[in-house]
Amino acid sequence: MATDTGDPLPRFPAGFLWGVSTSAHQIEGAAELRGPSVWDVFTAEPGRVKDGSTAAVACDHYHRYPEDVALLAGLGVNAYRFSVSWPRVASPGGLDFYDRLVDELCAAGVRPVPTLFHWDLPAGLDWLERDTAARFADHVTVVADRLGDRVTKWITLNEPAEHTLLGHALGAHAPGRRLLFDALPVAHHQLLAHGLAVRALRAAGARDIGIANSHGPTWPASADPDDVAAAGFYDTLLNRLFAEPVLLGAYPDGLGELMPGDVAADLRVIAEPLDWYGVNYYAPTRVGAPLGTRSEFGGLAIPAELPFSVREIGGRALTDFGWPVVPEGLTELLCGFRDRYGDRLPPIVITENGCSYEGLDDQERIAYLDAHLRALHAALEAGVDVRGYFVWSLLDNFEWAEGYARRFGLVHVDHDTLERTPKASYRWFRDVLRAQG
Ligand code: FCB
């Protein structure tokens, strides 16, 4: 991989949002002070999480949030994306925690940007049930009523694509179902929940609302028509299925016919106008025709019966997770979205971008972030309206089915002592933010 060139980064527009992202289940701990989520149930099942760990303590952010907010202030970010745990909000005293956190952030001059759902569904609820969407809207109203006097920027859902695919189609994440295409209602009900949440937030007076969808370019494995068709299908499933109902009010390629309920009426809810559109970017995916055997992607097994296979992107450095480092994929993605959706695309915020590497002197992370910021700037120069960038993540944390083995943080966390130690990348990002003013 190209290393940090040492040249100063180009200037980003005034008012640009500079932040870091986390999520409740991955950092909070204090699991005994809230009801269980599907992730607690899942991690209790043997063999689900690679290192056998749980998020019962995680980074103990619930108790150590003042120290973590001080780290944010020291970094110099002007925004912090965190998530509000639905099971915690539903537990006695749970909202008090977010009240304290938001106060602490405001006092430190860091703008709170909560995500209202980041995969930790209360145990007992199920996205296969339509009613879960209405229950989510109630949760959103409760949170907005309590925090809306200080929180002005909101994110409805995090990555409904991954929650559908990994959690319900392939069974690699909670709730561990392996429904393959029968998981499509899970996508529809989350999208409906998103639309209902936008309405609930508007009713509470919110004027700055987005979603955090994960996207990446899909590269056909070759020019062979079968590979091109398979890649097109994958692009529809992972990108268009989650972008187009929100941006255009329509499902792509007849997928709407496979969805439950009064889909036309639901799409009017799902397409409630947004103030901005959040993109989580990690890497492109190279896709070809099915191989008749299972394929693998970053440790994830793709079953043979799917109508595509995931292939290696050769010649690229890999992060410790095995994800290829392809910064220009971010420029390609954003310019592609602009070309595809034109004036239906609201301003974009990169709500996640980052990499897992070991070590305190994490020069690879610095090179990764440096290269991705240059790629983001190239999209700006090409005319894409980008308003912010959030690094995943502030802290090394509980990386879902990988447990604590993947370290995405700018700050190292010793998972025995819970001691926080800023890495070289923390100091590098702080200097970037100072230089950007
Ligand atoms: C994203 C998730 C986030 C984190 C990063 C590495 O898909 O939204 O919680 O796990 O990947």
Tab-separated table of C-alpha atoms and ligand atoms in Angstrom:
chain	number	residue	atom	x	y	z
A	1	MET	CA	0.000	0.000	0.000
A	2	ALA	CA	1.105	3.551	-0.646
A	3	THR	CA	2.257	5.058	2.619
A	4	ASP	CA	1.351	8.499	3.879
A	5	THR	CA	3.012	10.840	1.391
A	6	GLY	CA	3.794	13.391	4.080
A	7	ASP	CA	2.225	16.083	1.893
A	8	PRO	CA	-0.415	18.040	3.751
A	9	LEU	CA	-3.942	16.944	2.945
A	10	PRO	CA	-5.920	19.210	0.637
A	11	ARG	CA	-8.313	21.589	2.362
A	12	PHE	CA	-11.856	20.473	2.996
A	13	PRO	CA	-14.735	22.984	2.892
A	14	ALA	CA	-15.485	25.243	5.854
A	15	GLY	CA	-18.111	23.728	8.133
A	16	PHE	CA	-17.030	20.180	7.229
A	17	LEU	CA	-18.009	17.659	9.893
A	18	TRP	CA	-14.987	15.804	11.291
A	19	GLY	CA	-15.767	12.920	13.590
A	20	VAL	CA	-15.288	9.389	14.808
A	21	SER	CA	-17.921	6.654	15.127
A	22	THR	CA	-18.729	3.958	17.669
A	23	SER	CA	-21.745	1.829	18.533
A	24	ALA	CA	-23.391	1.016	21.843
A	25	HIS	CA	-23.068	-2.758	21.855
A	26	GLN	CA	-19.439	-2.588	20.794
A	27	ILE	CA	-18.214	-0.253	23.547
A	28	GLU	CA	-20.669	0.301	26.394
A	29	GLY	CA	-20.563	-2.886	28.476
A	30	ALA	CA	-22.747	-2.572	31.624
A	31	ALA	CA	-24.933	-5.262	30.094
A	32	GLU	CA	-26.426	-6.034	33.506
A	33	LEU	CA	-27.995	-2.570	33.568
A	34	ARG	CA	-30.123	-3.146	30.481
A	35	GLY	CA	-32.342	-5.798	28.964
A	36	PRO	CA	-30.748	-8.331	26.598
A	37	SER	CA	-30.419	-7.778	22.865
A	38	VAL	CA	-30.259	-10.363	20.090
A	39	TRP	CA	-26.475	-9.954	20.266
A	40	ASP	CA	-26.378	-11.067	23.914
A	41	VAL	CA	-28.401	-14.152	23.004
A	42	PHE	CA	-26.211	-14.868	19.982
A	43	THR	CA	-22.871	-14.487	21.761
A	44	ALA	CA	-24.047	-16.842	24.519
A	45	GLU	CA	-24.334	-19.632	21.931
A	46	PRO	CA	-21.060	-21.582	21.691
A	47	GLY	CA	-19.062	-21.064	18.505
A	48	ARG	CA	-20.818	-17.903	17.354
A	49	VAL	CA	-18.056	-15.429	18.280
A	50	LYS	CA	-14.595	-16.462	17.126
A	51	ASP	CA	-12.724	-15.782	20.365
A	52	GLY	CA	-15.670	-16.834	22.541
A	53	SER	CA	-15.913	-13.336	24.033
A	54	THR	CA	-19.011	-11.292	24.851
A	55	ALA	CA	-19.748	-7.569	25.022
A	56	ALA	CA	-20.834	-7.730	28.669
A	57	VAL	CA	-17.958	-5.380	29.611
A	58	ALA	CA	-16.661	-4.319	26.174
A	59	CYS	CA	-14.777	-1.003	26.716
A	60	ASP	CA	-16.854	-0.201	29.811
A	61	HIS	CA	-17.693	3.074	28.100
A	62	TYR	CA	-20.884	3.210	30.172
A	63	HIS	CA	-18.757	3.999	33.234
A	64	ARG	CA	-15.752	5.567	31.525
A	65	TYR	CA	-17.578	7.953	29.170
A	66	PRO	CA	-16.004	11.091	30.736
A	67	GLU	CA	-12.545	9.742	29.873
A	68	ASP	CA	-13.726	8.884	26.345
A	69	VAL	CA	-15.263	12.315	25.804
A	70	ALA	CA	-11.950	13.818	26.968
A	71	LEU	CA	-10.228	11.716	24.303
A	72	LEU	CA	-12.646	13.109	21.712
A	73	ALA	CA	-11.960	16.652	22.865
A	74	GLY	CA	-8.197	16.020	22.755
A	75	LEU	CA	-8.559	14.704	19.218
A	76	GLY	CA	-10.308	17.891	18.188
A	77	VAL	CA	-13.266	16.340	16.344
A	78	ASN	CA	-16.326	18.544	16.030
A	79	ALA	CA	-18.773	15.597	15.953
A	80	TYR	CA	-19.150	12.164	17.525
A	81	ARG	CA	-21.323	9.419	16.085
A	82	PHE	CA	-22.447	6.914	18.729
A	83	SER	CA	-25.496	4.691	18.961
A	84	VAL	CA	-28.337	4.577	21.413
A	85	SER	CA	-29.008	1.044	22.637
A	86	TRP	CA	-32.692	0.250	22.244
A	87	PRO	CA	-32.677	-2.356	25.065
A	88	ARG	CA	-30.988	0.171	27.355
A	89	VAL	CA	-33.503	2.888	26.540
A	90	ALA	CA	-36.251	0.344	27.322
A	91	SER	CA	-34.669	-0.397	30.739
A	92	PRO	CA	-35.207	1.711	33.880
A	93	GLY	CA	-32.756	4.605	33.982
A	94	GLY	CA	-31.331	3.707	30.573
A	95	LEU	CA	-32.009	7.058	28.941
A	96	ASP	CA	-30.276	8.818	31.826
A	97	PHE	CA	-26.985	7.475	30.524
A	98	TYR	CA	-27.465	9.145	27.116
A	99	ASP	CA	-28.567	12.302	28.865
A	100	ARG	CA	-25.250	12.386	30.738
A	101	LEU	CA	-23.253	11.493	27.640
A	102	VAL	CA	-24.895	14.210	25.537
A	103	ASP	CA	-24.314	16.794	28.285
A	104	GLU	CA	-20.662	15.784	28.512
A	105	LEU	CA	-20.258	16.043	24.724
A	106	CYS	CA	-21.925	19.452	24.556
A	107	ALA	CA	-19.746	20.727	27.396
A	108	ALA	CA	-16.669	19.540	25.457
A	109	GLY	CA	-17.828	21.280	22.273
A	110	VAL	CA	-18.377	18.000	20.411
A	111	ARG	CA	-21.616	17.662	18.489
A	112	PRO	CA	-23.565	14.488	19.383
A	113	VAL	CA	-24.750	12.469	16.370
A	114	PRO	CA	-26.693	9.450	17.634
A	115	THR	CA	-27.641	6.433	15.551
A	116	LEU	CA	-30.978	5.083	16.741
A	117	PHE	CA	-30.364	1.453	15.774
A	118	HIS	CA	-26.988	-0.234	15.365
A	119	TRP	CA	-27.967	-3.946	15.315
A	120	ASP	CA	-28.674	-4.522	19.044
A	121	LEU	CA	-32.364	-5.322	18.678
A	122	PRO	CA	-34.086	-6.065	22.008
A	123	ALA	CA	-34.242	-9.858	22.456
A	124	GLY	CA	-37.765	-11.026	21.692
A	125	LEU	CA	-38.237	-8.598	18.806
A	126	ASP	CA	-37.782	-9.822	15.274
A	127	TRP	CA	-37.308	-7.943	11.977
A	128	LEU	CA	-39.319	-10.631	10.199
A	129	GLU	CA	-42.323	-9.085	11.983
A	130	ARG	CA	-43.750	-5.907	10.494
A	131	ASP	CA	-44.699	-4.647	13.946
A	132	THR	CA	-41.000	-4.220	14.837
A	133	ALA	CA	-40.937	-1.163	12.560
A	134	ALA	CA	-43.748	0.504	14.535
A	135	ARG	CA	-42.056	-0.415	17.812
A	136	PHE	CA	-38.876	1.220	16.537
A	137	ALA	CA	-40.750	4.445	15.778
A	138	ASP	CA	-41.973	4.482	19.410
A	139	HIS	CA	-38.374	4.034	20.629
A	140	VAL	CA	-37.280	6.923	18.391
A	141	THR	CA	-39.970	9.199	19.818
A	142	VAL	CA	-38.894	8.414	23.379
A	143	VAL	CA	-35.256	9.225	22.580
A	144	ALA	CA	-36.041	12.375	20.578
A	145	ASP	CA	-38.322	13.714	23.313
A	146	ARG	CA	-35.555	13.319	25.864
A	147	LEU	CA	-32.467	14.378	23.880
A	148	GLY	CA	-33.913	16.605	21.150
A	149	ASP	CA	-33.218	19.818	23.059
A	150	ARG	CA	-29.460	19.169	22.649
A	151	VAL	CA	-29.211	16.693	19.759
A	152	THR	CA	-29.922	18.220	16.359
A	153	LYS	CA	-28.350	15.692	13.990
A	154	TRP	CA	-29.778	12.156	13.832
A	155	ILE	CA	-29.090	8.848	12.109
A	156	THR	CA	-31.954	6.361	11.864
A	157	LEU	CA	-30.315	2.992	11.112
A	158	ASN	CA	-26.841	1.599	10.688
A	159	GLU	CA	-26.243	-0.703	7.726
A	160	PRO	CA	-29.556	-2.480	7.269
A	161	ALA	CA	-27.793	-4.345	4.424
A	162	GLU	CA	-25.274	-6.066	6.729
A	163	HIS	CA	-27.867	-6.681	9.415
A	164	THR	CA	-30.028	-8.413	6.797
A	165	LEU	CA	-27.261	-10.271	5.000
A	166	LEU	CA	-24.984	-11.284	7.867
A	167	GLY	CA	-27.647	-11.637	10.557
A	168	HIS	CA	-30.573	-13.137	8.685
A	169	ALA	CA	-29.404	-14.499	5.311
A	170	LEU	CA	-26.029	-16.042	6.196
A	171	GLY	CA	-26.265	-16.482	9.972
A	172	ALA	CA	-22.815	-15.044	10.727
A	173	HIS	CA	-24.213	-12.259	12.960
A	174	ALA	CA	-27.093	-12.081	15.418
A	175	PRO	CA	-29.764	-13.330	15.351
A	176	GLY	CA	-27.930	-16.110	13.482
A	177	ARG	CA	-30.565	-17.039	10.916
A	178	ARG	CA	-29.639	-18.609	7.592
A	179	LEU	CA	-32.668	-17.724	5.501
A	180	LEU	CA	-30.862	-16.737	2.267
A	181	PHE	CA	-33.446	-14.942	0.084
A	182	ASP	CA	-36.210	-15.526	2.613
A	183	ALA	CA	-34.466	-12.772	4.598
A	184	LEU	CA	-35.809	-10.098	2.200
A	185	PRO	CA	-38.672	-9.083	4.564
A	186	VAL	CA	-36.001	-8.163	7.120
A	187	ALA	CA	-34.703	-5.573	4.654
A	188	HIS	CA	-38.185	-4.239	3.978
A	189	HIS	CA	-39.143	-3.943	7.643
A	190	GLN	CA	-35.908	-2.124	8.497
A	191	LEU	CA	-36.460	0.280	5.590
A	192	LEU	CA	-40.006	0.843	6.788
A	193	ALA	CA	-38.635	1.428	10.296
A	194	HIS	CA	-36.273	4.008	8.817
A	195	GLY	CA	-39.156	5.882	7.153
A	196	LEU	CA	-41.290	5.777	10.286
A	197	ALA	CA	-38.310	7.017	12.299
A	198	VAL	CA	-37.865	9.984	9.953
A	199	ARG	CA	-41.537	10.849	10.504
A	200	ALA	CA	-41.198	10.460	14.283
A	201	LEU	CA	-38.089	12.663	14.326
A	202	ARG	CA	-39.773	15.326	12.184
A	203	ALA	CA	-42.771	15.261	14.533
A	204	ALA	CA	-40.316	15.921	17.376
A	205	GLY	CA	-38.914	18.916	15.477
A	206	ALA	CA	-35.735	17.404	13.970
A	207	ARG	CA	-34.389	19.033	10.824
A	208	ASP	CA	-31.115	17.217	10.210
A	209	ILE	CA	-31.697	13.519	9.549
A	210	GLY	CA	-29.758	10.843	7.679
A	211	ILE	CA	-29.232	7.082	7.448
A	212	ALA	CA	-25.900	5.182	7.542
A	213	ASN	CA	-25.919	2.723	4.641
A	214	SER	CA	-22.899	0.650	3.700
A	215	HIS	CA	-21.867	0.832	0.081
A	216	GLY	CA	-18.969	-0.142	-2.129
A	217	PRO	CA	-18.318	-0.460	-5.846
A	218	THR	CA	-18.925	-3.930	-7.280
A	219	TRP	CA	-16.282	-5.019	-9.739
A	220	PRO	CA	-17.066	-7.867	-12.163
A	221	ALA	CA	-14.427	-10.624	-11.982
A	222	SER	CA	-14.031	-10.449	-15.788
A	223	ALA	CA	-15.755	-9.145	-18.927
A	224	ASP	CA	-17.483	-12.528	-19.316
A	225	PRO	CA	-21.247	-11.838	-19.468
A	226	ASP	CA	-21.899	-14.335	-16.656
A	227	ASP	CA	-19.492	-12.496	-14.353
A	228	VAL	CA	-20.935	-9.128	-15.350
A	229	ALA	CA	-24.487	-10.360	-14.675
A	230	ALA	CA	-23.502	-11.841	-11.305
A	231	ALA	CA	-21.797	-8.569	-10.314
A	232	GLY	CA	-24.862	-6.603	-11.375
A	233	PHE	CA	-27.034	-8.803	-9.194
A	234	TYR	CA	-24.709	-8.359	-6.211
A	235	ASP	CA	-24.710	-4.583	-6.730
A	236	THR	CA	-28.525	-4.639	-6.734
A	237	LEU	CA	-28.646	-6.680	-3.534
A	238	LEU	CA	-26.049	-4.784	-1.477
A	239	ASN	CA	-26.213	-1.238	-2.869
A	240	ARG	CA	-29.402	-0.519	-4.823
A	241	LEU	CA	-31.807	-2.486	-2.603
A	242	PHE	CA	-30.989	-0.184	0.312
A	243	ALA	CA	-30.365	3.101	-1.516
A	244	GLU	CA	-33.235	3.220	-4.001
A	245	PRO	CA	-36.273	2.807	-1.746
A	246	VAL	CA	-34.846	5.646	0.366
A	247	LEU	CA	-33.711	7.925	-2.472
A	248	LEU	CA	-36.162	7.091	-5.263
A	249	GLY	CA	-39.112	5.510	-3.472
A	250	ALA	CA	-38.754	2.343	-5.558
A	251	TYR	CA	-37.199	-1.101	-5.288
A	252	PRO	CA	-34.802	-2.055	-8.082
A	253	ASP	CA	-35.358	-4.819	-10.628
A	254	GLY	CA	-38.691	-6.199	-9.446
A	255	LEU	CA	-37.448	-6.883	-5.907
A	256	GLY	CA	-40.481	-5.022	-4.561
A	257	GLU	CA	-42.679	-7.925	-5.691
A	258	LEU	CA	-40.865	-10.161	-3.216
A	259	MET	CA	-41.544	-7.849	-0.278
A	260	PRO	CA	-44.393	-8.291	2.227
A	261	GLY	CA	-47.305	-5.935	2.891
A	262	ASP	CA	-48.629	-2.974	0.918
A	263	VAL	CA	-45.289	-2.209	-0.668
A	264	ALA	CA	-46.415	0.841	-2.644
A	265	ALA	CA	-47.785	2.514	0.495
A	266	ASP	CA	-44.682	1.519	2.492
A	267	LEU	CA	-42.384	3.006	-0.130
A	268	ARG	CA	-43.997	6.395	0.372
A	269	VAL	CA	-42.977	6.179	4.036
A	270	ILE	CA	-39.506	4.829	3.256
A	271	ALA	CA	-38.835	7.688	0.827
A	272	GLU	CA	-39.463	10.480	3.356
A	273	PRO	CA	-36.973	13.176	2.295
A	274	LEU	CA	-33.630	13.138	4.098
A	275	ASP	CA	-31.329	16.056	4.856
A	276	TRP	CA	-28.241	14.021	4.042
A	277	TYR	CA	-27.224	10.487	3.149
A	278	GLY	CA	-24.630	8.582	5.202
A	279	VAL	CA	-22.217	6.193	3.508
A	280	ASN	CA	-20.081	3.632	5.319
A	281	TYR	CA	-17.210	2.690	3.010
A	282	TYR	CA	-14.638	-0.040	3.535
A	283	ALA	CA	-13.763	-1.664	0.183
A	284	PRO	CA	-15.094	-2.665	-3.243
A	285	THR	CA	-16.188	-6.259	-3.844
A	286	ARG	CA	-15.063	-8.309	-6.833
A	287	VAL	CA	-17.860	-10.596	-7.913
A	288	GLY	CA	-18.176	-13.376	-10.481
A	289	ALA	CA	-20.579	-16.074	-11.592
A	290	PRO	CA	-21.232	-18.881	-9.082
A	291	LEU	CA	-18.367	-21.360	-8.802
A	292	GLY	CA	-20.386	-24.312	-7.585
A	293	THR	CA	-18.490	-24.212	-4.289
A	294	ARG	CA	-18.581	-21.763	-1.451
A	295	SER	CA	-16.427	-18.659	-1.743
A	296	GLU	CA	-14.953	-16.514	0.963
A	297	PHE	CA	-14.807	-12.821	1.719
A	298	GLY	CA	-12.882	-11.432	4.696
A	299	GLY	CA	-13.453	-14.664	6.635
A	300	LEU	CA	-17.144	-14.827	5.650
A	301	ALA	CA	-18.313	-17.962	3.830
A	302	ILE	CA	-20.554	-17.241	0.822
A	303	PRO	CA	-22.712	-20.347	0.229
A	304	ALA	CA	-22.468	-22.145	-3.131
A	305	GLU	CA	-26.217	-21.842	-3.791
A	306	LEU	CA	-26.119	-18.043	-4.173
A	307	PRO	CA	-26.149	-16.733	-7.769
A	308	PHE	CA	-22.726	-15.094	-7.402
A	309	SER	CA	-19.315	-15.743	-5.897
A	310	VAL	CA	-16.973	-13.280	-4.239
A	311	ARG	CA	-13.426	-13.243	-5.664
A	312	GLU	CA	-10.169	-11.882	-4.394
A	313	ILE	CA	-9.108	-8.397	-5.480
A	314	GLY	CA	-5.491	-9.210	-6.241
A	315	GLY	CA	-2.478	-6.958	-5.932
A	316	ARG	CA	-3.742	-4.962	-2.973
A	317	ALA	CA	-2.531	-4.641	0.575
A	318	LEU	CA	-4.913	-6.281	3.034
A	319	THR	CA	-5.880	-5.047	6.478
A	320	ASP	CA	-5.603	-7.492	9.386
A	321	PHE	CA	-9.241	-8.362	8.671
A	322	GLY	CA	-8.291	-9.404	5.140
A	323	TRP	CA	-10.135	-6.473	3.559
A	324	PRO	CA	-8.348	-4.988	0.519
A	325	VAL	CA	-7.157	-1.385	0.758
A	326	VAL	CA	-8.698	0.469	-2.208
A	327	PRO	CA	-8.975	4.198	-1.499
A	328	GLU	CA	-9.927	5.149	-5.069
A	329	GLY	CA	-12.980	2.900	-4.639
A	330	LEU	CA	-14.388	5.682	-2.461
A	331	THR	CA	-14.074	8.254	-5.266
A	332	GLU	CA	-15.577	5.764	-7.710
A	333	LEU	CA	-18.464	5.004	-5.360
A	334	LEU	CA	-19.359	8.638	-4.689
A	335	CYS	CA	-19.081	9.758	-8.305
A	336	GLY	CA	-21.109	6.679	-9.310
A	337	PHE	CA	-23.847	7.589	-6.832
A	338	ARG	CA	-23.931	11.155	-8.101
A	339	ASP	CA	-24.218	9.908	-11.699
A	340	ARG	CA	-26.842	7.293	-10.810
A	341	TYR	CA	-29.086	9.382	-8.583
A	342	GLY	CA	-28.470	12.960	-9.720
A	343	ASP	CA	-30.519	15.523	-7.836
A	344	ARG	CA	-32.298	12.798	-5.849
A	345	LEU	CA	-29.071	12.357	-3.872
A	346	PRO	CA	-28.875	14.639	-0.822
A	347	PRO	CA	-25.501	15.822	0.510
A	348	ILE	CA	-23.309	12.900	1.584
A	349	VAL	CA	-21.596	12.271	4.912
A	350	ILE	CA	-19.079	9.419	5.226
A	351	THR	CA	-20.420	7.902	8.440
A	352	GLU	CA	-17.746	5.159	8.682
A	353	ASN	CA	-14.346	4.470	7.158
A	354	GLY	CA	-11.445	2.699	8.810
A	355	CYS	CA	-9.336	-0.420	9.100
A	356	SER	CA	-8.165	-3.039	11.574
A	357	TYR	CA	-4.461	-3.210	12.368
A	358	GLU	CA	-2.501	-4.258	15.426
A	359	GLY	CA	-0.084	-2.062	17.339
A	360	LEU	CA	0.304	1.363	18.861
A	361	ASP	CA	2.582	2.657	16.116
A	362	ASP	CA	-0.105	2.055	13.497
A	363	GLN	CA	1.494	3.549	10.405
A	364	GLU	CA	-0.714	1.370	8.148
A	365	ARG	CA	-3.837	2.997	9.628
A	366	ILE	CA	-2.359	6.452	9.054
A	367	ALA	CA	-1.612	5.551	5.432
A	368	TYR	CA	-5.104	4.100	5.017
A	369	LEU	CA	-6.881	7.164	6.406
A	370	ASP	CA	-4.611	9.582	4.569
A	371	ALA	CA	-5.281	7.842	1.255
A	372	HIS	CA	-9.039	7.687	1.852
A	373	LEU	CA	-9.216	11.372	2.737
A	374	ARG	CA	-7.420	12.209	-0.514
A	375	ALA	CA	-9.869	9.962	-2.386
A	376	LEU	CA	-12.753	11.729	-0.659
A	377	HIS	CA	-11.345	15.089	-1.637
A	378	ALA	CA	-11.093	13.902	-5.240
A	379	ALA	CA	-14.854	13.219	-5.134
A	380	LEU	CA	-15.437	16.728	-3.804
A	381	GLU	CA	-13.365	18.155	-6.640
A	382	ALA	CA	-15.418	16.097	-9.084
A	383	GLY	CA	-18.480	17.928	-7.774
A	384	VAL	CA	-19.918	15.473	-5.226
A	385	ASP	CA	-21.462	17.325	-2.288
A	386	VAL	CA	-19.755	15.733	0.747
A	387	ARG	CA	-20.301	17.345	4.134
A	388	GLY	CA	-18.448	15.169	6.638
A	389	TYR	CA	-16.179	12.239	7.450
A	390	PHE	CA	-16.252	9.910	10.471
A	391	VAL	CA	-13.439	7.442	11.229
A	392	TRP	CA	-14.438	4.004	12.428
A	393	SER	CA	-13.528	3.919	15.293
A	394	LEU	CA	-12.534	5.873	18.401
A	395	LEU	CA	-11.713	2.767	20.465
A	396	ASP	CA	-10.653	-0.821	19.842
A	397	ASN	CA	-13.915	-2.609	20.558
A	398	PHE	CA	-16.096	-5.706	20.296
A	399	GLU	CA	-16.039	-6.394	16.559
A	400	TRP	CA	-19.170	-8.572	16.419
A	401	ALA	CA	-18.492	-12.204	15.419
A	402	GLU	CA	-14.743	-11.488	15.449
A	403	GLY	CA	-14.787	-10.615	19.154
A	404	TYR	CA	-11.881	-8.461	20.322
A	405	ALA	CA	-9.442	-9.779	17.721
A	406	ARG	CA	-9.924	-6.856	15.305
A	407	ARG	CA	-8.604	-3.477	16.361
A	408	PHE	CA	-10.187	-0.542	14.527
A	409	GLY	CA	-9.479	2.151	17.144
A	410	LEU	CA	-7.460	5.351	17.024
A	411	VAL	CA	-7.161	4.570	20.727
A	412	HIS	CA	-5.867	1.204	21.941
A	413	VAL	CA	-7.898	-0.502	24.637
A	414	ASP	CA	-6.275	-3.121	26.859
A	415	HIS	CA	-9.179	-5.515	27.187
A	416	ASP	CA	-7.912	-6.802	30.564
A	417	THR	CA	-7.305	-3.493	32.338
A	418	LEU	CA	-9.527	-1.330	30.052
A	419	GLU	CA	-6.732	1.205	29.911
A	420	ARG	CA	-6.912	3.554	26.914
A	421	THR	CA	-3.741	4.505	25.019
A	422	PRO	CA	-3.858	6.819	22.009
A	423	LYS	CA	-2.120	5.327	18.975
A	424	ALA	CA	0.090	7.131	16.436
A	425	SER	CA	-3.031	7.448	14.246
A	426	TYR	CA	-4.799	9.416	17.009
A	427	ARG	CA	-2.001	11.987	17.013
A	428	TRP	CA	-1.934	12.017	13.207
A	429	PHE	CA	-5.706	12.654	12.971
A	430	ARG	CA	-5.469	15.354	15.654
A	431	ASP	CA	-2.798	17.102	13.558
A	432	VAL	CA	-4.941	16.767	10.417
A	433	LEU	CA	-7.855	18.406	12.232
A	434	ARG	CA	-5.668	21.208	13.545
A	435	ALA	CA	-4.308	21.867	10.061
A	436	GLN	CA	-7.864	21.928	8.678
A	437	GLY	CA	-8.728	24.504	11.312
B	1	FCB	C1	-19.390	-1.864	9.980
B	1	FCB	C2	-20.221	-1.747	11.239
B	1	FCB	C3	-19.433	-1.327	12.443
B	1	FCB	C4	-18.072	-1.991	12.494
B	1	FCB	C5	-17.347	-1.823	11.185
B	1	FCB	C6	-15.970	-2.427	11.158
B	1	FCB	O1	-20.006	-2.751	9.101
B	1	FCB	O2	-21.245	-0.794	11.036
B	1	FCB	O3	-20.198	-1.605	13.582
B	1	FCB	O4	-18.209	-3.300	12.855
B	1	FCB	O5	-18.109	-2.381	10.149
